[in-house]
Each structure stands twice: as structure tokens, then as C-alpha cells.
Amino acid sequence: MKRILIVLGVILIIALFVVLNLKKPGRALTVKVETVKKQKVVRIVRADGEVRARNQVEVGSDVMGRIVRILVSEGDVVERGDTLCLIDPSIYEAKVNQLEARLMSDKARLSKVEKDYIRAKKLWEKGLTSESAFEEIKATYNTTLAQMRADSFALEEALEDLSKTVITSPVSGEVMRVYKEEGEMTVVGTINTPGSVIMVVADLSEMQVAARVDESEIVSVKPGQRVRIKVDAYPDHEFMGEVLRIAGIPQSKVGQEGVSYPVVVGIENPDKSLLPGMSASCEIEVAVRDSALAVPLPGVGKKKVEGEMRDVVFRVKGGIAELTPVELGITGEKVVEVVSGLSEGDTVIVGPFKVLRSLEGGETVKTELEGEEENADRGSGSS
């Protein structure tokens, strides 16, 4: 009997232990959470480039010749129309003199044949000369007149070429670079061959960034969009600007597949001294939501819901992680817009990543506000 009581007692203890373990809740996972709230969301397209002046002109020559004098140096400020350099005019002066002499000869000859033509016409009208003789004199007169006109046009062209030996500034600004020296030759550009660049003159009162945007992003960029600009020369300063225009001709990336598109960004009232050639990086605001429901990027993932891959978050409700499909809008630097699936004030899990990766929904969780652990660590370290 005593043995039976002992066996029954052991069975009761084992049964009680099993029941207590069945009622004991599973170990809660500690997760970081954030509250869904309305905030500004900005989608950014990044582009690198270099600073340049709005009016930046490469000055060349419209005539071939030797540079006999350069009248400016790098850093000089010039006005539009100021003389920059002189090309040897001797060849062009000789051509002008030759055509002037030829034109004087044309005029003298025309004077004689014109008198012959008038006299022959009167005789022909009176029937005192044959028509063939009159037509011959008339042809000589017309030929001489045409020759004089041709030489007159040639003289105008020669005078124009002579004037081009004096090279003037096309814009008001600063001489940024002088490429040629006195005594060097200038070459006129052709369809397949660029001409010589003598110097560069730039108006530094209005500056721009010549940026390059990847082909995958260019469709989002439009004129008028706001741009935040960082210039390497001023690492602690941020300039503001806007997209002015987008070029339609792509540029190939050296050593890479794909292309980029030139985008011109105007810099608004720069309060620093910017120079052409400075490196710059642009953040183009291609989409802005001033008051959108948003969650941190780490809180959004993809899961299969009813056989379909969906964007999801894990919403915490009553200590349980609920798998919640969402529809997303634009993506900012740290947050993403939620168009549907969540309400303001909802709590969503944003970390740790190893927990988020394994969650399926329905797990018991212990919440910790994002940043709470770091603040606690700081507090314990200072005590």
C-alpha cells in the first residue's frame, strides 16, 4: 500500500510539472520599435559634377595665323569687346591690298566699256550697227560689271578676315586660363577637327554645376527641382540650387557599361568664392511629401502573403508581432512612405535585423523604443 501511494505521488508531481510547463508562456523576443507618424519624406537622386560659370567661353580664332601678341594674363578682368590678342595680319593685309588694286582696275575698265555700250546701243537703235556687234559689246559690259561686283564682295570678305586678326572678348568676366603663347600658330576648326583654344574667359557672377545623372535615375529628374549642393572646397557649407536643363545626349562611363546624362544645376546666390573646375556633389529632390505616414527603412521587408511577394512590416499589437502587408510610396534617405496598410500611431518593429529576418508573425515580443538601449548605456556609463 505504501508503495502504491509513493507511485501515485510521483505521477501527480510529474503531471503537475507538465501542466505548469504547458501554461508557461514562450520566451518573448526583444525588439526595437518605432511609432508610425506623419513626416516629410524626400526622394533624392545623387549626381556628381564640377562647378563652371554660366558664361564660360573658350576663345579661339576664326583665321589661321601666328599669334604676335597676347594682351592679357590669367586672372585679368576684361569687358566684352576688349582686345585679348593679335594674330599676324600681314597675309590678310596683302590680300586686301591686292583686291583693292584689282577693284580700281575693274572700275577703270568698266568706265570704258560702259561708254562703248551706251554708244553702241544708240547706234543699234538707229539701225547704224549690226545686232551681233551690239550684243558683243553688251556682253563685254555685263562681264566687266559682274567681275567688279565679285571683286567687291571678295574685298569685303578679305576686310572681314583682316578684322578677325584682332581677337576680342565675347563676354565680360575673368581670364581663367591662357593656353597659347606668343609665336604659336592658331588653327581654325573644321567639322572633324576642333580649332585651337587660345584662352578661356568666364563670367563668375553666375555659377552652375555640370552634373552627370545615371540613366536609371534620369527619368525622375525635371527642370525646376530643388538641389542641395556640396562643393569639396567648402566641406562645411551647403549650397542650394535648382535643375536648369537636361541634355539629351548621353555620355559613356569610362570602363563601365551604361551611360549618364548631363544635367545643369544653377547655384543660387553663392556666398562663397566658387571657381570653375571645383568638384561638386548634388542631391536632387525628385519627389517630396510634406506630410506622409512613414516608417524607417529597416522596418520594411518582403514576405510571401497568400502566395504573392508583398512589402510588409511587423506591427506590434498586444505584445504580438503581426505580419502586415503595406503599399509603399516614395523612399527617402532613412524612411519610406506608407500609402496604405498602417495608421498613424501604429507601432512597428525596426530591429534587430536578425530577429526581423526570422519573424513570421504571431510571435510574442518585448518592445524597446529605437534608441532606448543606447540612451540606457550612456546613462549607466556616466553614473
Tab-separated table of C-alpha atoms in Angstrom:
chain	number	residue	atom	x	y	z
A	1	MET	CA	0.000	0.000	0.000
A	2	LYS	CA	2.812	2.357	0.881
A	3	ARG	CA	4.473	1.599	-2.449
A	4	ILE	CA	1.241	2.431	-4.306
A	5	LEU	CA	0.964	5.796	-2.542
A	6	ILE	CA	4.558	6.624	-3.465
A	7	VAL	CA	3.943	5.798	-7.154
A	8	LEU	CA	0.760	7.894	-7.181
A	9	GLY	CA	2.625	10.801	-5.603
A	10	VAL	CA	5.363	10.687	-8.287
A	11	ILE	CA	2.722	10.578	-11.033
A	12	LEU	CA	0.968	13.628	-9.541
A	13	ILE	CA	4.219	15.564	-9.339
A	14	ILE	CA	5.047	14.738	-12.972
A	15	ALA	CA	1.534	15.695	-14.113
A	16	LEU	CA	1.703	18.991	-12.208
A	17	PHE	CA	5.089	19.773	-13.749
A	18	VAL	CA	3.735	19.111	-17.262
A	19	VAL	CA	0.638	21.261	-16.680
A	20	LEU	CA	2.685	24.164	-15.330
A	21	ASN	CA	5.019	23.996	-18.320
A	22	LEU	CA	2.103	23.956	-20.726
A	23	LYS	CA	0.680	27.094	-19.160
A	24	LYS	CA	4.050	28.890	-19.079
A	25	PRO	CA	4.236	31.381	-21.965
A	26	GLY	CA	7.042	31.168	-24.543
A	27	ARG	CA	10.108	33.395	-24.134
A	28	ALA	CA	9.354	36.856	-25.576
A	29	LEU	CA	11.694	38.255	-28.248
A	30	THR	CA	13.157	41.694	-27.506
A	31	VAL	CA	12.644	44.009	-30.498
A	32	LYS	CA	13.187	47.661	-31.290
A	33	VAL	CA	10.073	49.556	-32.379
A	34	GLU	CA	9.055	52.952	-33.671
A	35	THR	CA	5.709	54.707	-33.841
A	36	VAL	CA	4.253	55.420	-37.275
A	37	LYS	CA	3.887	59.179	-37.696
A	38	LYS	CA	3.499	61.816	-40.357
A	39	GLN	CA	6.691	63.463	-41.525
A	40	LYS	CA	8.410	64.942	-44.549
A	41	VAL	CA	9.733	62.343	-46.986
A	42	VAL	CA	12.111	63.377	-49.767
A	43	ARG	CA	13.366	61.115	-52.539
A	44	ILE	CA	16.901	62.026	-53.559
A	45	VAL	CA	18.841	61.411	-56.780
A	46	ARG	CA	22.571	61.926	-56.340
A	47	ALA	CA	24.829	63.274	-59.067
A	48	ASP	CA	28.485	64.294	-59.157
A	49	GLY	CA	29.918	67.017	-61.357
A	50	GLU	CA	32.024	70.135	-61.446
A	51	VAL	CA	31.447	73.831	-60.983
A	52	ARG	CA	31.511	76.067	-64.049
A	53	ALA	CA	30.490	79.590	-64.953
A	54	ARG	CA	27.196	80.132	-66.767
A	55	ASN	CA	29.054	82.191	-69.375
A	56	GLN	CA	32.303	80.294	-69.847
A	57	VAL	CA	33.745	80.744	-73.320
A	58	GLU	CA	36.674	79.044	-75.000
A	59	VAL	CA	38.197	81.798	-77.124
A	60	GLY	CA	39.648	80.686	-80.448
A	61	SER	CA	40.476	82.254	-83.780
A	62	ASP	CA	38.367	82.417	-86.946
A	63	VAL	CA	41.515	82.826	-89.063
A	64	MET	CA	44.734	80.857	-89.220
A	65	GLY	CA	47.926	82.631	-88.277
A	66	ARG	CA	50.706	83.223	-85.814
A	67	ILE	CA	49.961	84.921	-82.503
A	68	VAL	CA	52.091	88.068	-82.366
A	69	ARG	CA	50.830	89.464	-79.071
A	70	ILE	CA	48.779	88.374	-76.061
A	71	LEU	CA	47.468	91.363	-74.143
A	72	VAL	CA	46.000	89.657	-71.039
A	73	SER	CA	47.136	87.264	-68.330
A	74	GLU	CA	45.319	84.678	-66.237
A	75	GLY	CA	43.240	86.399	-63.562
A	76	ASP	CA	42.732	89.631	-65.531
A	77	VAL	CA	39.199	91.039	-65.579
A	78	VAL	CA	38.004	92.018	-69.053
A	79	GLU	CA	34.914	93.622	-70.532
A	80	ARG	CA	33.063	92.402	-73.581
A	81	GLY	CA	34.853	93.750	-76.668
A	82	ASP	CA	38.264	94.200	-75.005
A	83	THR	CA	41.206	93.088	-77.142
A	84	LEU	CA	42.700	89.802	-75.923
A	85	CYS	CA	45.369	89.021	-78.522
A	86	LEU	CA	46.585	89.784	-82.047
A	87	ILE	CA	47.169	87.441	-84.989
A	88	ASP	CA	49.823	88.320	-87.600
A	89	PRO	CA	47.822	90.413	-90.125
A	90	SER	CA	50.427	90.607	-92.919
A	91	ILE	CA	48.888	87.907	-95.156
A	92	TYR	CA	45.408	89.383	-94.786
A	93	GLU	CA	46.629	92.957	-95.363
A	94	ALA	CA	48.348	91.819	-98.571
A	95	LYS	CA	45.139	90.210	-99.808
A	96	VAL	CA	43.171	93.369	-99.039
A	97	ASN	CA	45.711	95.494	-100.946
A	98	GLN	CA	45.599	93.110	-103.898
A	99	LEU	CA	41.800	93.196	-104.094
A	100	GLU	CA	41.695	96.985	-103.709
A	101	ALA	CA	44.079	97.337	-106.667
A	102	ARG	CA	42.045	94.862	-108.720
A	103	LEU	CA	38.850	96.731	-107.893
A	104	MET	CA	40.397	100.018	-109.060
A	105	SER	CA	41.300	98.319	-112.339
A	106	ASP	CA	37.763	96.929	-112.628
A	107	LYS	CA	36.273	100.383	-112.153
A	108	ALA	CA	38.524	101.927	-114.830
A	109	ARG	CA	37.745	99.152	-117.297
A	110	LEU	CA	34.023	99.321	-116.502
A	111	SER	CA	34.044	103.077	-117.169
A	112	LYS	CA	35.403	102.471	-120.690
A	113	VAL	CA	33.147	99.530	-121.624
A	114	GLU	CA	30.114	101.344	-120.213
A	115	LYS	CA	30.739	104.264	-122.618
A	116	ASP	CA	31.200	101.796	-125.501
A	117	TYR	CA	27.929	100.077	-124.530
A	118	ILE	CA	25.955	103.365	-124.417
A	119	ARG	CA	27.344	104.460	-127.783
A	120	ALA	CA	26.700	101.072	-129.420
A	121	LYS	CA	23.153	100.995	-128.068
A	122	LYS	CA	22.330	104.361	-129.644
A	123	LEU	CA	23.768	103.262	-132.991
A	124	TRP	CA	21.862	99.965	-132.839
A	125	GLU	CA	18.599	101.736	-132.066
A	126	LYS	CA	19.136	103.912	-135.185
A	127	GLY	CA	19.982	100.869	-137.282
A	128	LEU	CA	23.552	102.054	-137.893
A	129	THR	CA	25.227	98.923	-136.483
A	130	SER	CA	24.530	95.222	-136.629
A	131	GLU	CA	22.806	93.383	-133.784
A	132	SER	CA	25.691	90.929	-133.378
A	133	ALA	CA	28.197	93.767	-132.890
A	134	PHE	CA	25.902	95.381	-130.328
A	135	GLU	CA	25.403	92.088	-128.449
A	136	GLU	CA	29.158	91.546	-128.263
A	137	ILE	CA	29.711	94.992	-126.687
A	138	LYS	CA	26.779	94.414	-124.322
A	139	ALA	CA	28.253	91.065	-123.186
A	140	THR	CA	31.616	92.694	-122.519
A	141	TYR	CA	29.913	95.355	-120.422
A	142	ASN	CA	27.919	92.815	-118.360
A	143	THR	CA	31.009	90.625	-117.828
A	144	THR	CA	33.066	93.577	-116.639
A	145	LEU	CA	30.262	94.689	-114.290
A	146	ALA	CA	29.952	91.161	-112.824
A	147	GLN	CA	33.720	90.940	-112.326
A	148	MET	CA	33.752	94.242	-110.453
A	149	ARG	CA	30.926	93.074	-108.192
A	150	ALA	CA	32.716	89.764	-107.491
A	151	ASP	CA	35.941	91.586	-106.617
A	152	SER	CA	33.955	93.948	-104.401
A	153	PHE	CA	32.492	91.031	-102.443
A	154	ALA	CA	35.947	89.422	-102.211
A	155	LEU	CA	37.327	92.665	-100.786
A	156	GLU	CA	34.587	92.732	-98.139
A	157	GLU	CA	35.483	89.146	-97.162
A	158	ALA	CA	39.195	89.996	-97.012
A	159	LEU	CA	38.500	93.013	-94.813
A	160	GLU	CA	36.412	90.785	-92.517
A	161	ASP	CA	39.274	88.263	-92.238
A	162	LEU	CA	41.692	91.114	-91.504
A	163	SER	CA	39.431	92.363	-88.692
A	164	LYS	CA	39.435	88.863	-87.182
A	165	THR	CA	43.181	89.081	-86.569
A	166	VAL	CA	42.221	91.245	-83.584
A	167	ILE	CA	40.587	88.826	-81.132
A	168	THR	CA	38.252	90.419	-78.604
A	169	SER	CA	36.431	89.050	-75.559
A	170	PRO	CA	32.919	87.745	-76.317
A	171	VAL	CA	31.837	88.179	-72.668
A	172	SER	CA	32.666	90.271	-69.628
A	173	GLY	CA	34.464	88.237	-66.989
A	174	GLU	CA	37.797	86.887	-65.828
A	175	VAL	CA	40.554	85.257	-67.861
A	176	MET	CA	40.637	81.770	-66.330
A	177	ARG	CA	43.293	80.119	-68.476
A	178	VAL	CA	45.664	81.082	-71.303
A	179	TYR	CA	46.651	78.062	-73.403
A	180	LYS	CA	48.752	79.698	-76.121
A	181	GLU	CA	51.922	81.779	-76.118
A	182	GLU	CA	53.140	84.495	-78.450
A	183	GLY	CA	54.671	82.958	-81.576
A	184	GLU	CA	52.414	79.875	-81.624
A	185	MET	CA	50.056	79.134	-84.504
A	186	THR	CA	46.290	79.041	-84.297
A	187	VAL	CA	44.237	76.520	-86.267
A	188	VAL	CA	40.685	77.107	-87.485
A	189	GLY	CA	38.229	74.377	-86.538
A	190	THR	CA	36.538	72.189	-89.129
A	191	ILE	CA	33.697	69.674	-88.966
A	192	ASN	CA	36.009	66.836	-87.886
A	193	THR	CA	38.848	68.805	-86.254
A	194	PRO	CA	38.419	71.244	-83.345
A	195	GLY	CA	40.106	74.611	-83.619
A	196	SER	CA	42.815	75.956	-81.328
A	197	VAL	CA	41.676	77.258	-77.937
A	198	ILE	CA	43.722	80.336	-77.092
A	199	MET	CA	42.202	81.100	-73.686
A	200	VAL	CA	39.087	80.717	-71.517
A	201	VAL	CA	37.078	83.707	-70.276
A	202	ALA	CA	34.319	83.203	-67.688
A	203	ASP	CA	31.687	85.380	-66.043
A	204	LEU	CA	31.912	84.272	-62.392
A	205	SER	CA	28.818	86.200	-61.251
A	206	GLU	CA	26.571	83.195	-62.056
A	207	MET	CA	27.827	79.703	-61.320
A	208	GLN	CA	26.463	76.288	-62.234
A	209	VAL	CA	27.223	72.616	-61.705
A	210	ALA	CA	27.647	70.424	-64.748
A	211	ALA	CA	26.449	67.147	-63.208
A	212	ARG	CA	26.006	63.617	-64.550
A	213	VAL	CA	22.947	61.504	-63.676
A	214	ASP	CA	22.803	57.753	-64.231
A	215	GLU	CA	20.413	56.537	-66.926
A	216	SER	CA	18.401	54.597	-64.328
A	217	GLU	CA	17.586	57.845	-62.484
A	218	ILE	CA	17.358	60.446	-65.249
A	219	VAL	CA	13.627	59.897	-65.896
A	220	SER	CA	12.906	61.270	-62.393
A	221	VAL	CA	14.863	64.489	-62.909
A	222	LYS	CA	12.970	67.559	-64.155
A	223	PRO	CA	13.831	71.265	-64.577
A	224	GLY	CA	12.882	73.329	-61.530
A	225	GLN	CA	13.578	70.628	-58.928
A	226	ARG	CA	15.402	71.781	-55.790
A	227	VAL	CA	19.008	70.685	-55.315
A	228	ARG	CA	21.338	70.578	-52.306
A	229	ILE	CA	24.941	71.074	-53.411
A	230	LYS	CA	28.179	70.242	-51.641
A	231	VAL	CA	31.446	71.595	-53.012
A	232	ASP	CA	34.632	69.803	-51.962
A	233	ALA	CA	36.387	73.135	-51.388
A	234	TYR	CA	33.772	74.039	-48.731
A	235	PRO	CA	33.047	70.766	-46.867
A	236	ASP	CA	31.120	72.509	-44.046
A	237	HIS	CA	28.841	74.565	-46.299
A	238	GLU	CA	25.748	73.572	-48.262
A	239	PHE	CA	24.652	75.496	-51.345
A	240	MET	CA	21.125	75.495	-52.728
A	241	GLY	CA	20.110	75.462	-56.385
A	242	GLU	CA	17.721	74.031	-58.934
A	243	VAL	CA	17.816	71.926	-62.083
A	244	LEU	CA	18.028	74.251	-65.103
A	245	ARG	CA	18.081	71.811	-68.001
A	246	ILE	CA	18.799	68.233	-69.024
A	247	ALA	CA	20.923	67.473	-72.070
A	248	GLY	CA	19.600	64.797	-74.391
A	249	ILE	CA	22.954	63.347	-75.467
A	250	PRO	CA	24.260	60.643	-73.074
A	251	GLN	CA	27.879	60.224	-72.037
A	252	SER	CA	29.507	56.807	-71.731
A	253	LYS	CA	31.107	55.858	-68.424
A	254	VAL	CA	34.797	55.087	-68.748
A	255	GLY	CA	35.422	51.416	-68.006
A	256	GLN	CA	31.755	50.713	-67.236
A	257	GLU	CA	28.637	49.667	-69.049
A	258	GLY	CA	25.742	52.112	-69.223
A	259	VAL	CA	25.600	55.843	-69.721
A	260	SER	CA	24.928	59.028	-67.790
A	261	TYR	CA	23.149	62.219	-68.842
A	262	PRO	CA	24.417	65.788	-68.388
A	263	VAL	CA	22.273	67.876	-66.041
A	264	VAL	CA	22.904	71.599	-65.474
A	265	VAL	CA	22.210	72.833	-61.932
A	266	GLY	CA	22.115	76.550	-61.144
A	267	ILE	CA	23.649	77.677	-57.834
A	268	GLU	CA	21.595	80.316	-56.029
A	269	ASN	CA	23.451	83.404	-54.753
A	270	PRO	CA	26.680	81.656	-53.731
A	271	ASP	CA	28.139	83.449	-50.709
A	272	LYS	CA	31.494	81.741	-51.211
A	273	SER	CA	34.097	82.201	-53.911
A	274	LEU	CA	33.471	79.394	-56.406
A	275	LEU	CA	35.838	78.707	-59.280
A	276	PRO	CA	35.323	76.678	-62.462
A	277	GLY	CA	36.574	73.120	-62.160
A	278	MET	CA	35.777	72.630	-58.451
A	279	SER	CA	34.292	69.190	-57.686
A	280	ALA	CA	30.677	69.160	-56.502
A	281	SER	CA	28.052	66.608	-55.484
A	282	CYS	CA	24.316	67.234	-55.876
A	283	GLU	CA	21.271	65.837	-54.118
A	284	ILE	CA	18.299	66.421	-56.420
A	285	GLU	CA	14.903	66.350	-54.697
A	286	VAL	CA	12.902	64.462	-57.322
A	287	ALA	CA	9.835	63.803	-55.114
A	288	VAL	CA	8.637	65.439	-51.874
A	289	ARG	CA	5.819	64.522	-49.468
A	290	ASP	CA	5.456	67.209	-46.805
A	291	SER	CA	3.181	65.159	-44.510
A	292	ALA	CA	3.249	61.437	-45.185
A	293	LEU	CA	2.919	58.364	-42.983
A	294	ALA	CA	6.404	56.931	-42.871
A	295	VAL	CA	8.365	54.107	-41.274
A	296	PRO	CA	12.138	53.598	-41.051
A	297	LEU	CA	13.654	51.669	-43.937
A	298	PRO	CA	14.927	48.786	-41.726
A	299	GLY	CA	11.337	48.022	-40.711
A	300	VAL	CA	10.202	47.166	-44.233
A	301	GLY	CA	10.845	43.832	-45.885
A	302	LYS	CA	9.338	41.341	-48.320
A	303	LYS	CA	7.370	38.240	-47.420
A	304	LYS	CA	5.065	35.862	-49.267
A	305	VAL	CA	1.464	36.694	-48.381
A	306	GLU	CA	-1.263	34.457	-49.836
A	307	GLY	CA	1.177	33.174	-52.437
A	308	GLU	CA	2.354	36.623	-53.525
A	309	MET	CA	5.526	38.521	-52.589
A	310	ARG	CA	4.478	41.712	-50.797
A	311	ASP	CA	6.085	44.635	-48.969
A	312	VAL	CA	5.431	44.000	-45.281
A	313	VAL	CA	6.071	45.349	-41.805
A	314	PHE	CA	5.568	43.712	-38.416
A	315	ARG	CA	3.074	45.696	-36.383
A	316	VAL	CA	3.046	45.115	-32.618
A	317	LYS	CA	-0.420	44.665	-31.125
A	318	GLY	CA	-0.990	43.344	-27.584
A	319	GLY	CA	2.602	42.140	-27.380
A	320	ILE	CA	2.261	40.074	-30.554
A	321	ALA	CA	4.128	40.692	-33.860
A	322	GLU	CA	1.559	40.865	-36.645
A	323	LEU	CA	2.643	40.400	-40.272
A	324	THR	CA	1.117	43.416	-42.047
A	325	PRO	CA	1.212	43.914	-45.856
A	326	VAL	CA	1.680	47.560	-46.872
A	327	GLU	CA	1.672	49.663	-50.036
A	328	LEU	CA	4.711	51.921	-50.267
A	329	GLY	CA	5.204	55.342	-51.845
A	330	ILE	CA	8.448	57.248	-52.283
A	331	THR	CA	11.632	56.259	-50.489
A	332	GLY	CA	13.646	58.838	-48.580
A	333	GLU	CA	17.147	58.611	-47.139
A	334	LYS	CA	16.056	56.943	-43.871
A	335	VAL	CA	12.296	56.425	-44.134
A	336	VAL	CA	9.766	55.203	-46.678
A	337	GLU	CA	6.248	56.491	-47.281
A	338	VAL	CA	3.411	54.092	-46.432
A	339	VAL	CA	0.384	54.676	-48.655
A	340	SER	CA	-1.843	52.019	-47.107
A	341	GLY	CA	-1.737	49.235	-44.540
A	342	LEU	CA	-0.853	51.298	-41.449
A	343	SER	CA	-2.377	54.102	-39.399
A	344	GLU	CA	-0.771	56.969	-37.546
A	345	GLY	CA	0.226	55.825	-34.061
A	346	ASP	CA	0.794	52.159	-35.003
A	347	THR	CA	3.920	50.540	-33.569
A	348	VAL	CA	6.208	48.685	-35.992
A	349	ILE	CA	9.311	46.590	-35.426
A	350	VAL	CA	12.503	48.107	-36.883
A	351	GLY	CA	15.163	45.752	-35.476
A	352	PRO	CA	17.315	43.934	-34.734
A	353	PHE	CA	17.836	42.649	-38.262
A	354	LYS	CA	18.472	39.030	-37.195
A	355	VAL	CA	15.097	38.998	-35.396
A	356	LEU	CA	13.235	40.648	-38.281
A	357	ARG	CA	14.706	38.145	-40.705
A	358	SER	CA	13.293	35.193	-38.773
A	359	LEU	CA	9.883	36.631	-37.819
A	360	GLU	CA	6.852	35.090	-39.461
A	361	GLY	CA	4.063	36.740	-37.446
A	362	GLY	CA	2.306	35.676	-34.236
A	363	GLU	CA	5.437	35.713	-32.042
A	364	THR	CA	5.360	37.230	-28.556
A	365	VAL	CA	7.651	40.256	-28.393
A	366	LYS	CA	9.012	42.622	-25.799
A	367	THR	CA	9.267	46.138	-27.243
A	368	GLU	CA	12.058	48.629	-26.848
A	369	LEU	CA	11.913	52.060	-28.497
A	370	GLU	CA	14.618	52.690	-31.088
A	371	GLY	CA	17.480	54.480	-29.349
A	372	GLU	CA	16.326	53.471	-25.856
A	373	GLU	CA	19.108	50.935	-25.384
A	374	GLU	CA	21.786	53.403	-26.466
A	375	ASN	CA	20.433	56.025	-24.076
A	376	ALA	CA	20.443	53.485	-21.239
A	377	ASP	CA	24.051	52.593	-21.997
A	378	ARG	CA	25.063	56.250	-21.874
A	379	GLY	CA	23.254	56.685	-18.560
A	380	SER	CA	24.947	53.703	-16.922
A	381	GLY	CA	28.328	54.832	-18.167
A	382	SER	CA	28.049	58.270	-16.569
A	383	SER	CA	26.835	57.078	-13.152
